[in-house]
Amino acid sequence: MSDKKADVLVWGPMHASLTAGLNRDFNVHNLWEIKDLDAWVAEHGAKVRGVVTSGVFGTDNALLERLPNLEVVNSFGVGYDANDTDYLARRGIKLSNTPDVLNNAVAETALALMLCVSRRISEAERFVRAGKWTSGKFPLGNDLCGKTCGIVGLGKIGKTIAKRAAGFDMNIAYYRRGQAYADVSYTHYGDLQELARASDYLVVIVPGGPETERLINRDVLKALGSRSFLINVARGSVVDEQALVGALLEGDIGGAGLDVFEDEPNVPAELMKLDNVVLTPHIGSGTFETRQAMADLVFANVSQYFEDSSLVTPVQL
Ligand code: 8YV
């Protein structure tokens, strides 16, 4: 540690060990505890050199603008679409995220949602709890084995999902605009609707942001078809949520497993009523092991930055 503690603004409540480390080694300001922002900015704004945030909290340019000496934003999470990267680049502010350490947890969440929708686990549990087992049989579900898992976004998490799904004896296909990856043997589709048509489970794991906004639209959902399922562990912005609600209500797709939504934590009321939809509250990376690893990596980034101005896992802006 340098002898003078750097001032760091923390955007929202963080993992306990990260909070403890930051409080020990830095001069921490907790944004959510600041009562009079104007007074705080006047007293501390110019001192702040670092911001710690998460993929969910992101940052807001209007406040960053009031931190004239900000050098670095360290984000908890792999996705950083809740930050304006052009703005950060323009100001020369560095950004770090937490890649790799959450690949397994997010992949397991995707598989959990696939199993849950295909075997109707949530619906079956509601059936037992409602005392309906004594008076009737529960309807059948679908195998994963032998089905096609279509992956939209074959990055590191996408590849982990592919590996896990292959363990269930699924056929793996993926969408990538243009050429197939040279080092991947899974079936490539250069057209998203074609992948959807070929898939029994369409798993969305592309980064959020303007380039992927509403990539999964009405036409893709129609192509997926009435016996197939959409799984989203990426960002709510990647799916046209109104089109998804419509497709589910019309029976255009067989069901959905959704961990992310357009306007979290708000979930469209129509989805709450549907038995063929499994809804989880953005828990993709939410395991003890993974969140600890993410917290450690954020802390390593903050510490290293204030040691030697470099980052462990920088985002290329
Ligand atoms: C959240 C995520 O960042 O890594 C991501 O991109 O969406 C999640 O891991 C995390 O839940 C924020 O607390």
Short mmCIF file of N, CA, C and O in Angstrom, two decimals, residues 11-134:
data_model
loop_
_atom_site.label_atom_id
_atom_site.label_comp_id
_atom_site.label_asym_id
_atom_site.label_seq_id
_atom_site.Cartn_x
_atom_site.Cartn_y
_atom_site.Cartn_z
N TRP A 11 -20.16 2.39 -5.03
CA TRP A 11 -21.46 2.77 -5.61
C TRP A 11 -22.65 2.13 -4.92
O TRP A 11 -23.76 2.65 -4.91
N GLY A 12 -22.45 0.96 -4.34
CA GLY A 12 -23.56 0.28 -3.66
C GLY A 12 -22.98 -0.79 -2.75
O GLY A 12 -21.78 -1.08 -2.81
N PRO A 13 -23.79 -1.39 -1.89
CA PRO A 13 -23.29 -2.41 -0.96
C PRO A 13 -22.60 -3.56 -1.71
O PRO A 13 -23.10 -4.03 -2.73
N MET A 14 -21.46 -3.97 -1.19
CA MET A 14 -20.62 -4.98 -1.85
C MET A 14 -20.48 -6.21 -0.96
O MET A 14 -20.85 -6.20 0.21
N HIS A 15 -19.88 -7.26 -1.52
CA HIS A 15 -19.53 -8.48 -0.80
C HIS A 15 -18.76 -8.10 0.47
O HIS A 15 -17.90 -7.20 0.45
N ALA A 16 -19.04 -8.82 1.58
CA ALA A 16 -18.50 -8.42 2.89
C ALA A 16 -16.97 -8.35 2.92
O ALA A 16 -16.40 -7.41 3.50
N SER A 17 -16.29 -9.31 2.30
CA SER A 17 -14.82 -9.29 2.41
C SER A 17 -14.24 -8.16 1.57
O SER A 17 -13.21 -7.58 1.93
N LEU A 18 -14.89 -7.83 0.46
CA LEU A 18 -14.43 -6.69 -0.35
C LEU A 18 -14.61 -5.40 0.46
O LEU A 18 -13.70 -4.56 0.52
N THR A 19 -15.76 -5.29 1.09
CA THR A 19 -16.04 -4.11 1.91
C THR A 19 -14.99 -3.97 3.01
O THR A 19 -14.45 -2.87 3.23
N ALA A 20 -14.67 -5.10 3.68
CA ALA A 20 -13.69 -5.06 4.77
C ALA A 20 -12.32 -4.63 4.26
O ALA A 20 -11.65 -3.78 4.87
N GLY A 21 -11.91 -5.19 3.13
CA GLY A 21 -10.60 -4.85 2.56
C GLY A 21 -10.53 -3.39 2.14
O GLY A 21 -9.53 -2.70 2.41
N LEU A 22 -11.58 -2.92 1.50
CA LEU A 22 -11.59 -1.52 1.06
C LEU A 22 -11.53 -0.58 2.27
O LEU A 22 -10.76 0.38 2.29
N ASN A 23 -12.35 -0.91 3.28
CA ASN A 23 -12.38 -0.04 4.47
C ASN A 23 -11.03 -0.02 5.20
O ASN A 23 -10.66 0.98 5.80
N ARG A 24 -10.32 -1.15 5.13
CA ARG A 24 -9.02 -1.24 5.81
C ARG A 24 -7.95 -0.41 5.07
O ARG A 24 -7.19 0.30 5.69
N ASP A 25 -7.95 -0.52 3.74
CA ASP A 25 -6.81 0.02 2.98
C ASP A 25 -7.07 1.35 2.29
O ASP A 25 -6.14 1.96 1.77
N PHE A 26 -8.32 1.77 2.23
CA PHE A 26 -8.64 2.99 1.47
C PHE A 26 -9.52 3.92 2.29
O PHE A 26 -10.07 3.53 3.31
N ASN A 27 -9.65 5.13 1.78
CA ASN A 27 -10.55 6.09 2.39
C ASN A 27 -11.88 5.98 1.64
O ASN A 27 -12.03 6.54 0.56
N VAL A 28 -12.79 5.24 2.22
CA VAL A 28 -14.00 4.82 1.49
C VAL A 28 -15.16 5.80 1.72
O VAL A 28 -15.41 6.23 2.85
N HIS A 29 -15.86 6.11 0.62
CA HIS A 29 -17.10 6.88 0.69
C HIS A 29 -18.20 5.98 0.12
O HIS A 29 -18.08 5.50 -1.01
N ASN A 30 -19.24 5.74 0.88
CA ASN A 30 -20.33 4.88 0.42
C ASN A 30 -21.45 5.75 -0.16
O ASN A 30 -22.12 6.49 0.57
N LEU A 31 -21.65 5.63 -1.46
CA LEU A 31 -22.60 6.51 -2.15
C LEU A 31 -24.00 6.44 -1.55
O LEU A 31 -24.67 7.45 -1.38
N TRP A 32 -24.44 5.21 -1.21
CA TRP A 32 -25.82 5.05 -0.72
C TRP A 32 -26.03 5.61 0.68
O TRP A 32 -27.15 5.74 1.15
N GLU A 33 -24.93 5.97 1.35
CA GLU A 33 -25.06 6.55 2.70
C GLU A 33 -24.95 8.07 2.68
O GLU A 33 -25.12 8.73 3.71
N ILE A 34 -24.65 8.63 1.51
CA ILE A 34 -24.48 10.09 1.41
C ILE A 34 -25.85 10.75 1.39
O ILE A 34 -26.68 10.43 0.52
N LYS A 35 -26.09 11.64 2.32
CA LYS A 35 -27.43 12.25 2.42
C LYS A 35 -27.53 13.50 1.55
O LYS A 35 -28.52 13.71 0.88
N ASP A 36 -26.48 14.32 1.57
CA ASP A 36 -26.51 15.55 0.79
C ASP A 36 -25.39 15.46 -0.25
O ASP A 36 -24.22 15.73 0.05
N LEU A 37 -25.76 15.06 -1.47
CA LEU A 37 -24.74 14.78 -2.49
C LEU A 37 -23.96 16.04 -2.87
O LEU A 37 -22.74 15.99 -3.05
N ASP A 38 -24.67 17.17 -2.97
CA ASP A 38 -23.98 18.42 -3.35
C ASP A 38 -22.91 18.77 -2.33
O ASP A 38 -21.78 19.13 -2.69
N ALA A 39 -23.27 18.65 -1.05
CA ALA A 39 -22.30 18.98 0.02
C ALA A 39 -21.14 18.00 -0.02
O ALA A 39 -19.97 18.39 0.13
N TRP A 40 -21.44 16.72 -0.26
CA TRP A 40 -20.38 15.71 -0.32
C TRP A 40 -19.43 16.00 -1.49
O TRP A 40 -18.21 15.95 -1.34
N VAL A 41 -20.02 16.31 -2.65
CA VAL A 41 -19.19 16.60 -3.84
C VAL A 41 -18.29 17.80 -3.55
O VAL A 41 -17.08 17.77 -3.85
N ALA A 42 -18.86 18.83 -2.94
CA ALA A 42 -18.07 20.03 -2.65
C ALA A 42 -16.88 19.70 -1.75
O ALA A 42 -15.77 20.19 -1.94
N GLU A 43 -17.10 18.81 -0.79
CA GLU A 43 -16.03 18.50 0.17
C GLU A 43 -15.05 17.43 -0.34
O GLU A 43 -13.84 17.52 -0.12
N HIS A 44 -15.60 16.41 -1.03
CA HIS A 44 -14.77 15.23 -1.35
C HIS A 44 -14.60 14.95 -2.84
O HIS A 44 -13.71 14.16 -3.21
N GLY A 45 -15.48 15.50 -3.69
CA GLY A 45 -15.52 15.12 -5.11
C GLY A 45 -14.14 15.12 -5.77
O GLY A 45 -13.79 14.19 -6.49
N ALA A 46 -13.36 16.16 -5.52
CA ALA A 46 -12.06 16.30 -6.20
C ALA A 46 -11.01 15.34 -5.66
O ALA A 46 -9.96 15.15 -6.27
N LYS A 47 -11.28 14.73 -4.49
CA LYS A 47 -10.29 13.80 -3.90
C LYS A 47 -10.44 12.39 -4.45
O LYS A 47 -9.51 11.58 -4.37
N VAL A 48 -11.64 12.08 -4.98
CA VAL A 48 -11.93 10.68 -5.35
C VAL A 48 -11.12 10.26 -6.57
O VAL A 48 -11.20 10.87 -7.63
N ARG A 49 -10.34 9.19 -6.40
CA ARG A 49 -9.50 8.67 -7.50
C ARG A 49 -10.04 7.35 -8.05
O ARG A 49 -9.71 6.95 -9.15
N GLY A 50 -10.84 6.66 -7.23
CA GLY A 50 -11.36 5.36 -7.67
C GLY A 50 -12.84 5.21 -7.38
O GLY A 50 -13.35 5.78 -6.41
N VAL A 51 -13.52 4.45 -8.25
CA VAL A 51 -14.92 4.08 -8.00
C VAL A 51 -14.97 2.55 -8.00
O VAL A 51 -14.34 1.90 -8.84
N VAL A 52 -15.69 1.99 -7.04
CA VAL A 52 -15.94 0.55 -7.03
C VAL A 52 -17.44 0.36 -7.24
O VAL A 52 -18.25 0.96 -6.52
N THR A 53 -17.79 -0.42 -8.26
CA THR A 53 -19.20 -0.62 -8.56
C THR A 53 -19.42 -2.09 -8.95
O THR A 53 -18.54 -2.91 -8.76
N SER A 54 -20.60 -2.39 -9.48
CA SER A 54 -20.87 -3.77 -9.92
C SER A 54 -21.52 -3.73 -11.29
O SER A 54 -21.95 -2.66 -11.76
N GLY A 55 -21.64 -4.91 -11.90
CA GLY A 55 -22.30 -5.02 -13.19
C GLY A 55 -23.75 -4.55 -13.12
O GLY A 55 -24.31 -4.07 -14.09
N VAL A 56 -24.34 -4.68 -11.95
CA VAL A 56 -25.74 -4.28 -11.77
C VAL A 56 -25.84 -2.77 -11.49
O VAL A 56 -26.64 -2.07 -12.09
N PHE A 57 -24.99 -2.24 -10.60
CA PHE A 57 -25.07 -0.81 -10.28
C PHE A 57 -24.59 0.06 -11.45
O PHE A 57 -25.16 1.11 -11.73
N GLY A 58 -23.51 -0.36 -12.08
CA GLY A 58 -22.92 0.47 -13.14
C GLY A 58 -22.47 1.81 -12.59
O GLY A 58 -22.20 1.95 -11.39
N THR A 59 -22.37 2.80 -13.49
CA THR A 59 -22.04 4.16 -13.07
C THR A 59 -22.91 5.12 -13.85
O THR A 59 -23.56 4.73 -14.82
N ASP A 60 -22.88 6.36 -13.43
CA ASP A 60 -23.73 7.37 -14.03
C ASP A 60 -22.83 8.56 -14.38
O ASP A 60 -22.16 9.12 -13.50
N ASN A 61 -22.80 8.92 -15.67
CA ASN A 61 -21.87 9.97 -16.12
C ASN A 61 -22.06 11.29 -15.36
O ASN A 61 -21.09 12.00 -15.11
N ALA A 62 -23.32 11.59 -15.01
CA ALA A 62 -23.58 12.87 -14.33
C ALA A 62 -22.80 12.96 -13.02
O ALA A 62 -22.26 14.01 -12.69
N LEU A 63 -22.71 11.83 -12.31
CA LEU A 63 -21.94 11.86 -11.06
C LEU A 63 -20.44 11.76 -11.34
O LEU A 63 -19.64 12.47 -10.72
N LEU A 64 -20.06 10.93 -12.31
CA LEU A 64 -18.62 10.82 -12.64
C LEU A 64 -18.07 12.19 -13.05
O LEU A 64 -16.92 12.53 -12.76
N GLU A 65 -18.90 12.95 -13.73
CA GLU A 65 -18.52 14.29 -14.18
C GLU A 65 -18.12 15.18 -13.00
O GLU A 65 -17.31 16.09 -13.13
N ARG A 66 -18.67 14.87 -11.83
CA ARG A 66 -18.38 15.69 -10.64
C ARG A 66 -17.18 15.16 -9.86
O ARG A 66 -16.88 15.63 -8.77
N LEU A 67 -16.51 14.16 -10.45
CA LEU A 67 -15.29 13.61 -9.83
C LEU A 67 -14.14 13.89 -10.80
O LEU A 67 -13.74 13.02 -11.59
N PRO A 68 -13.60 15.11 -10.79
CA PRO A 68 -12.67 15.52 -11.86
C PRO A 68 -11.35 14.76 -11.85
O PRO A 68 -10.67 14.73 -12.87
N ASN A 69 -10.99 14.15 -10.72
CA ASN A 69 -9.69 13.46 -10.65
C ASN A 69 -9.84 11.94 -10.62
O ASN A 69 -8.92 11.23 -10.20
N LEU A 70 -10.99 11.47 -11.09
CA LEU A 70 -11.22 10.02 -11.11
C LEU A 70 -10.28 9.35 -12.12
O LEU A 70 -10.13 9.81 -13.25
N GLU A 71 -9.64 8.26 -11.67
CA GLU A 71 -8.68 7.56 -12.53
C GLU A 71 -9.15 6.17 -12.93
O GLU A 71 -8.77 5.66 -13.98
N VAL A 72 -9.94 5.53 -12.05
CA VAL A 72 -10.23 4.11 -12.29
C VAL A 72 -11.61 3.73 -11.77
O VAL A 72 -12.05 4.24 -10.74
N VAL A 73 -12.29 2.85 -12.54
CA VAL A 73 -13.55 2.24 -12.09
C VAL A 73 -13.31 0.73 -12.01
O VAL A 73 -12.89 0.12 -13.00
N ASN A 74 -13.53 0.15 -10.85
CA ASN A 74 -13.35 -1.30 -10.67
C ASN A 74 -14.73 -1.91 -10.48
O ASN A 74 -15.43 -1.60 -9.52
N SER A 75 -15.11 -2.80 -11.40
CA SER A 75 -16.47 -3.34 -11.38
C SER A 75 -16.50 -4.81 -10.99
O SER A 75 -15.71 -5.62 -11.47
N PHE A 76 -17.46 -5.13 -10.14
CA PHE A 76 -17.71 -6.50 -9.65
C PHE A 76 -18.67 -7.15 -10.64
O PHE A 76 -19.84 -6.80 -10.70
N GLY A 77 -18.16 -8.09 -11.45
CA GLY A 77 -18.99 -8.72 -12.48
C GLY A 77 -18.23 -8.73 -13.79
O GLY A 77 -17.32 -7.91 -13.99
N VAL A 78 -18.59 -9.63 -14.67
CA VAL A 78 -17.89 -9.68 -15.96
C VAL A 78 -18.49 -8.67 -16.93
O VAL A 78 -17.78 -8.05 -17.72
N GLY A 79 -19.81 -8.48 -16.88
CA GLY A 79 -20.49 -7.55 -17.79
C GLY A 79 -20.35 -6.13 -17.29
O GLY A 79 -20.57 -5.87 -16.11
N TYR A 80 -19.98 -5.22 -18.19
CA TYR A 80 -19.78 -3.83 -17.76
C TYR A 80 -20.62 -2.87 -18.62
O TYR A 80 -20.30 -1.70 -18.77
N ASP A 81 -21.71 -3.40 -19.16
CA ASP A 81 -22.57 -2.61 -20.04
C ASP A 81 -23.31 -1.50 -19.31
O ASP A 81 -23.87 -0.61 -19.96
N ALA A 82 -23.33 -1.52 -17.98
CA ALA A 82 -23.99 -0.45 -17.23
C ALA A 82 -23.05 0.74 -17.02
O ALA A 82 -23.35 1.65 -16.25
N ASN A 83 -21.91 0.72 -17.70
CA ASN A 83 -21.00 1.87 -17.72
C ASN A 83 -20.91 2.38 -19.15
O ASN A 83 -20.96 1.59 -20.09
N ASP A 84 -20.73 3.68 -19.29
CA ASP A 84 -20.56 4.28 -20.61
C ASP A 84 -19.07 4.23 -20.94
O ASP A 84 -18.30 5.09 -20.52
N THR A 85 -18.68 3.18 -21.68
CA THR A 85 -17.23 2.95 -21.91
C THR A 85 -16.63 4.05 -22.80
O THR A 85 -15.46 4.40 -22.64
N ASP A 86 -17.43 4.62 -23.71
CA ASP A 86 -16.91 5.72 -24.54
C ASP A 86 -16.55 6.91 -23.66
O ASP A 86 -15.52 7.55 -23.85
N TYR A 87 -17.44 7.17 -22.71
CA TYR A 87 -17.20 8.29 -21.79
C TYR A 87 -15.93 8.04 -20.97
O TYR A 87 -15.07 8.92 -20.84
N LEU A 88 -15.80 6.82 -20.44
CA LEU A 88 -14.61 6.50 -19.63
C LEU A 88 -13.35 6.66 -20.48
O LEU A 88 -12.35 7.24 -20.04
N ALA A 89 -13.41 6.14 -21.71
CA ALA A 89 -12.24 6.21 -22.60
C ALA A 89 -11.89 7.67 -22.88
O ALA A 89 -10.71 8.05 -22.85
N ARG A 90 -12.91 8.49 -23.15
CA ARG A 90 -12.66 9.91 -23.45
C ARG A 90 -11.94 10.59 -22.31
O ARG A 90 -11.06 11.41 -22.51
N ARG A 91 -12.30 10.22 -21.08
CA ARG A 91 -11.67 10.86 -19.91
C ARG A 91 -10.39 10.16 -19.48
O ARG A 91 -9.75 10.56 -18.51
N GLY A 92 -10.05 9.06 -20.16
CA GLY A 92 -8.84 8.33 -19.78
C GLY A 92 -8.99 7.59 -18.46
O GLY A 92 -8.00 7.30 -17.79
N ILE A 93 -10.24 7.28 -18.10
CA ILE A 93 -10.49 6.53 -16.86
C ILE A 93 -10.39 5.03 -17.18
O ILE A 93 -11.00 4.56 -18.15
N LYS A 94 -9.62 4.31 -16.39
CA LYS A 94 -9.46 2.87 -16.62
C LYS A 94 -10.62 2.09 -16.01
O LYS A 94 -11.26 2.57 -15.07
N LEU A 95 -10.84 0.88 -16.53
CA LEU A 95 -11.96 0.05 -16.05
C LEU A 95 -11.47 -1.38 -15.90
O LEU A 95 -10.73 -1.89 -16.74
N SER A 96 -11.86 -2.02 -14.79
CA SER A 96 -11.60 -3.46 -14.64
C SER A 96 -12.92 -4.18 -14.40
O SER A 96 -13.88 -3.58 -13.92
N ASN A 97 -12.94 -5.47 -14.74
CA ASN A 97 -14.11 -6.32 -14.47
C ASN A 97 -13.62 -7.63 -13.85
O ASN A 97 -12.45 -7.72 -13.44
N THR A 98 -14.50 -8.63 -13.74
CA THR A 98 -14.09 -9.90 -13.11
C THR A 98 -14.36 -11.07 -14.06
O THR A 98 -15.27 -11.87 -13.84
N PRO A 99 -13.57 -11.19 -15.13
CA PRO A 99 -13.79 -12.29 -16.07
C PRO A 99 -13.33 -13.63 -15.50
O PRO A 99 -12.62 -13.68 -14.48
N ASP A 100 -13.72 -14.71 -16.13
CA ASP A 100 -13.26 -16.09 -15.88
C ASP A 100 -13.73 -16.70 -14.57
O ASP A 100 -14.22 -17.83 -14.58
N VAL A 101 -13.61 -15.98 -13.46
CA VAL A 101 -13.90 -16.60 -12.17
C VAL A 101 -15.36 -17.01 -12.03
O VAL A 101 -15.69 -17.81 -11.14
N LEU A 102 -16.23 -16.46 -12.88
CA LEU A 102 -17.65 -16.81 -12.76
C LEU A 102 -18.15 -17.71 -13.88
O LEU A 102 -19.34 -18.02 -13.95
N ASN A 103 -17.24 -18.16 -14.76
CA ASN A 103 -17.69 -18.98 -15.90
C ASN A 103 -18.51 -20.19 -15.44
O ASN A 103 -19.57 -20.49 -15.99
N ASN A 104 -17.99 -20.89 -14.44
CA ASN A 104 -18.68 -22.11 -14.01
C ASN A 104 -20.04 -21.82 -13.38
O ASN A 104 -21.04 -22.48 -13.70
N ALA A 105 -20.08 -20.83 -12.48
CA ALA A 105 -21.35 -20.55 -11.79
C ALA A 105 -22.44 -20.15 -12.78
O ALA A 105 -23.59 -20.61 -12.68
N VAL A 106 -22.10 -19.30 -13.75
CA VAL A 106 -23.12 -18.86 -14.71
C VAL A 106 -23.55 -20.04 -15.59
O VAL A 106 -24.74 -20.21 -15.89
N ALA A 107 -22.56 -20.88 -15.97
CA ALA A 107 -22.90 -22.06 -16.77
C ALA A 107 -23.82 -22.99 -15.98
O ALA A 107 -24.79 -23.53 -16.52
N GLU A 108 -23.54 -23.18 -14.72
CA GLU A 108 -24.41 -24.04 -13.89
C GLU A 108 -25.81 -23.44 -13.79
O GLU A 108 -26.81 -24.17 -13.79
N THR A 109 -25.89 -22.11 -13.70
CA THR A 109 -27.22 -21.48 -13.67
C THR A 109 -27.98 -21.76 -14.96
O THR A 109 -29.17 -22.06 -14.94
N ALA A 110 -27.27 -21.67 -16.09
CA ALA A 110 -27.91 -21.95 -17.38
C ALA A 110 -28.43 -23.38 -17.41
O ALA A 110 -29.58 -23.64 -17.81
N LEU A 111 -27.59 -24.32 -16.97
CA LEU A 111 -28.03 -25.73 -16.96
C LEU A 111 -29.19 -25.95 -15.99
O LEU A 111 -30.12 -26.71 -16.27
N ALA A 112 -29.12 -25.27 -14.84
CA ALA A 112 -30.21 -25.39 -13.86
C ALA A 112 -31.53 -24.92 -14.48
O ALA A 112 -32.56 -25.58 -14.33
N LEU A 113 -31.48 -23.80 -15.19
CA LEU A 113 -32.71 -23.29 -15.82
C LEU A 113 -33.19 -24.24 -16.92
O LEU A 113 -34.40 -24.47 -17.07
N MET A 114 -32.24 -24.81 -17.66
CA MET A 114 -32.64 -25.77 -18.71
C MET A 114 -33.33 -26.98 -18.11
O MET A 114 -34.38 -27.42 -18.59
N LEU A 115 -32.74 -27.53 -17.05
CA LEU A 115 -33.35 -28.69 -16.39
C LEU A 115 -34.69 -28.32 -15.78
O LEU A 115 -35.67 -29.08 -15.85
N CYS A 116 -34.73 -27.13 -15.20
CA CYS A 116 -35.93 -26.69 -14.49
C CYS A 116 -37.11 -26.53 -15.46
O CYS A 116 -38.21 -27.00 -15.18
N VAL A 117 -36.86 -25.89 -16.62
CA VAL A 117 -37.98 -25.72 -17.56
C VAL A 117 -38.33 -27.04 -18.25
O VAL A 117 -39.50 -27.33 -18.48
N SER A 118 -37.29 -27.85 -18.56
CA SER A 118 -37.60 -29.07 -19.32
C SER A 118 -38.32 -30.09 -18.46
O SER A 118 -39.24 -30.76 -18.93
N ARG A 119 -37.93 -30.23 -17.19
CA ARG A 119 -38.57 -31.20 -16.31
C ARG A 119 -39.66 -30.57 -15.43
O ARG A 119 -40.19 -31.21 -14.55
N ARG A 120 -39.94 -29.30 -15.68
CA ARG A 120 -41.02 -28.57 -14.97
C ARG A 120 -40.84 -28.60 -13.46
O ARG A 120 -41.80 -28.83 -12.71
N ILE A 121 -39.60 -28.42 -13.02
CA ILE A 121 -39.29 -28.59 -11.59
C ILE A 121 -40.06 -27.59 -10.72
O ILE A 121 -40.65 -27.96 -9.71
N SER A 122 -40.05 -26.32 -11.11
CA SER A 122 -40.74 -25.31 -10.28
C SER A 122 -42.25 -25.60 -10.22
O SER A 122 -42.87 -25.55 -9.16
N GLU A 123 -42.78 -25.92 -11.39
CA GLU A 123 -44.22 -26.22 -11.49
C GLU A 123 -44.55 -27.48 -10.67
O GLU A 123 -45.56 -27.52 -9.95
N ALA A 124 -43.66 -28.47 -10.76
CA ALA A 124 -43.89 -29.74 -10.03
C ALA A 124 -43.86 -29.50 -8.52
O ALA A 124 -44.64 -30.08 -7.76
N GLU A 125 -42.95 -28.61 -8.10
CA GLU A 125 -42.87 -28.33 -6.68
C GLU A 125 -44.12 -27.59 -6.19
O GLU A 125 -44.66 -27.89 -5.13
N ARG A 126 -44.58 -26.66 -7.01
CA ARG A 126 -45.82 -25.96 -6.65
C ARG A 126 -46.98 -26.95 -6.54
O ARG A 126 -47.84 -26.84 -5.67
N PHE A 127 -46.96 -27.94 -7.43
CA PHE A 127 -48.00 -28.99 -7.46
C PHE A 127 -48.01 -29.78 -6.14
O PHE A 127 -49.05 -29.98 -5.52
N VAL A 128 -46.81 -30.17 -5.68
CA VAL A 128 -46.71 -30.94 -4.43
C VAL A 128 -47.14 -30.08 -3.25
O VAL A 128 -47.95 -30.48 -2.41
N ARG A 129 -46.60 -28.86 -3.20
CA ARG A 129 -46.90 -27.97 -2.06
C ARG A 129 -48.38 -27.61 -1.99
O ARG A 129 -48.91 -27.35 -0.91
N ALA A 130 -49.04 -27.58 -3.14
CA ALA A 130 -50.46 -27.22 -3.16
C ALA A 130 -51.34 -28.42 -2.80
O ALA A 130 -52.57 -28.33 -2.83
N GLY A 131 -50.69 -29.58 -2.52
CA GLY A 131 -51.45 -30.77 -2.12
C GLY A 131 -52.17 -31.44 -3.28
O GLY A 131 -53.12 -32.20 -3.08
N LYS A 132 -51.72 -31.15 -4.52
CA LYS A 132 -52.43 -31.69 -5.69
C LYS A 132 -52.03 -33.12 -6.05
O LYS A 132 -52.69 -33.78 -6.85
N TRP A 133 -50.91 -33.61 -5.47
CA TRP A 133 -50.39 -34.94 -5.83
C TRP A 133 -51.40 -36.04 -5.45
O TRP A 133 -51.51 -37.05 -6.13
N THR A 134 -52.09 -35.82 -4.36
CA THR A 134 -53.01 -36.85 -3.87
C THR A 134 -54.21 -37.02 -4.80
O THR A 134 -54.89 -38.04 -4.79
#
